Amino acid sequence: MKTLILSNRVPFPPNSGYPIVVYNTIKGLLKLDVDITLFSINTNKHRIDVDDIYDPVFESIKFHSFDIDTEVNLMGAFLNIFSNESYNVSRFYDDDAAKLLENILRENEFDIIQFEGLFVVPYLDVVKNNSKAKLIYRAHNIVFDVWERLANSERFTPRRKYLQFLARRLKVYETEQINRFHQIFAISEPDRQSILHFGCETCLDVFPVALDFEKYVIDTSKTSFPTLFHLGAMDWRPNKEGLEWFIDEIWPDIEKLNSELRFYVAGKSMPQHFYNYDSDNLVVEGEIFDAVEFMNSKAIMIVPLLSGSGMRVKIIEGMAMKKCIIATSYAAEGINCKNGVDILIADTPDEFYRSILQCITNPNRWREIGENARKTVERDHHISTISERMLSVYQRLVNG
């Protein structure tokens, strides 16, 4: 089975949500003897020096990448208003990248070509014109939904209007592309329902985030208590927005609960103003070297997202590390978890306060939830199970 995977980021190292999903997809399929070629857009924002990649998964695939500057350009954004294109998506297309992809397709015959997310879909016509492979679109989230929610939470009217404009353009593009593939993979059941709602007529299955549990080793002797932590990339606006809300509206009351309580904030691209919050009880660490080690050393994970769709990979990882997750409904969306059993759901400052209070006054409570969380993700997110299901879909498409 020869498979070409297209990604809008180089998924090495797998150190945040999108790269983890793509990396584990490749890793799981390699174990099933799938021959994999990867074509990645290497953006300025997430630039990876390909020569510095040392990874056994990387060594096992055929890899191609193309550098593209996808940064927002004021003139480009202005001119885009007068076109029919989505500015969010069009920035990922480059004629020279398309030529490189065309050459790959002419030199190889693939059985399956999988588009990892909306931002590589601009290359769909190139693929259709140069390959007879079965085409799969994997929706990592409902992109326009993320932008609609961001627009709704924006208070500055001109910016809100522009975000609404971007969301409308995205919605048109996203919904138009769905039926151009042979198969759609949604990352969660809510996303599957959304895709059905906007007219999906092709085969549609749910393939959630897959984890290799050998990576998630728990050493409770290194876990400090009472500790809270937040871990997430701060160049993703919903993370930044949610954390600001938690620190401004909720943390001042939480801080008074226990003088020994510590709240650790970590993530790449940490905005400078977050360091102004740094105090004896709130520690802003910025980017960290080892996310698993960081999670292992803390007790309770805070995920205060107010917008977003898809599936929060860091929550899945936290559950794998037996963390007690306290998260908003938005953050937990799409994860097959149950409030009070393997996660705590909190959507208001009062609910966060009460959830944190019960955990730090009753340590057995957060440990029990963490134990249940690990069992949940082992059941629903094991790399072997998900990869075998994915390969069976590949075989059905090719042989059907």
mmCIF file of C-alpha atoms in Angstrom, residues 4 65 283 349 374:
data_model
loop_
_atom_site.group_PDB
_atom_site.id
_atom_site.type_symbol
_atom_site.label_atom_id
_atom_site.label_comp_id
_atom_site.label_asym_id
_atom_site.label_seq_id
_atom_site.Cartn_x
_atom_site.Cartn_y
_atom_site.Cartn_z
ATOM 1 C CA LEU A 4 1.243 9.992 0.080
ATOM 2 C CA SER A 65 9.179 19.734 1.868
ATOM 3 C CA VAL A 283 5.303 30.571 37.431
ATOM 4 C CA PRO A 349 -15.203 31.019 37.420
ATOM 5 C CA ARG A 374 -5.703 6.862 31.555
#
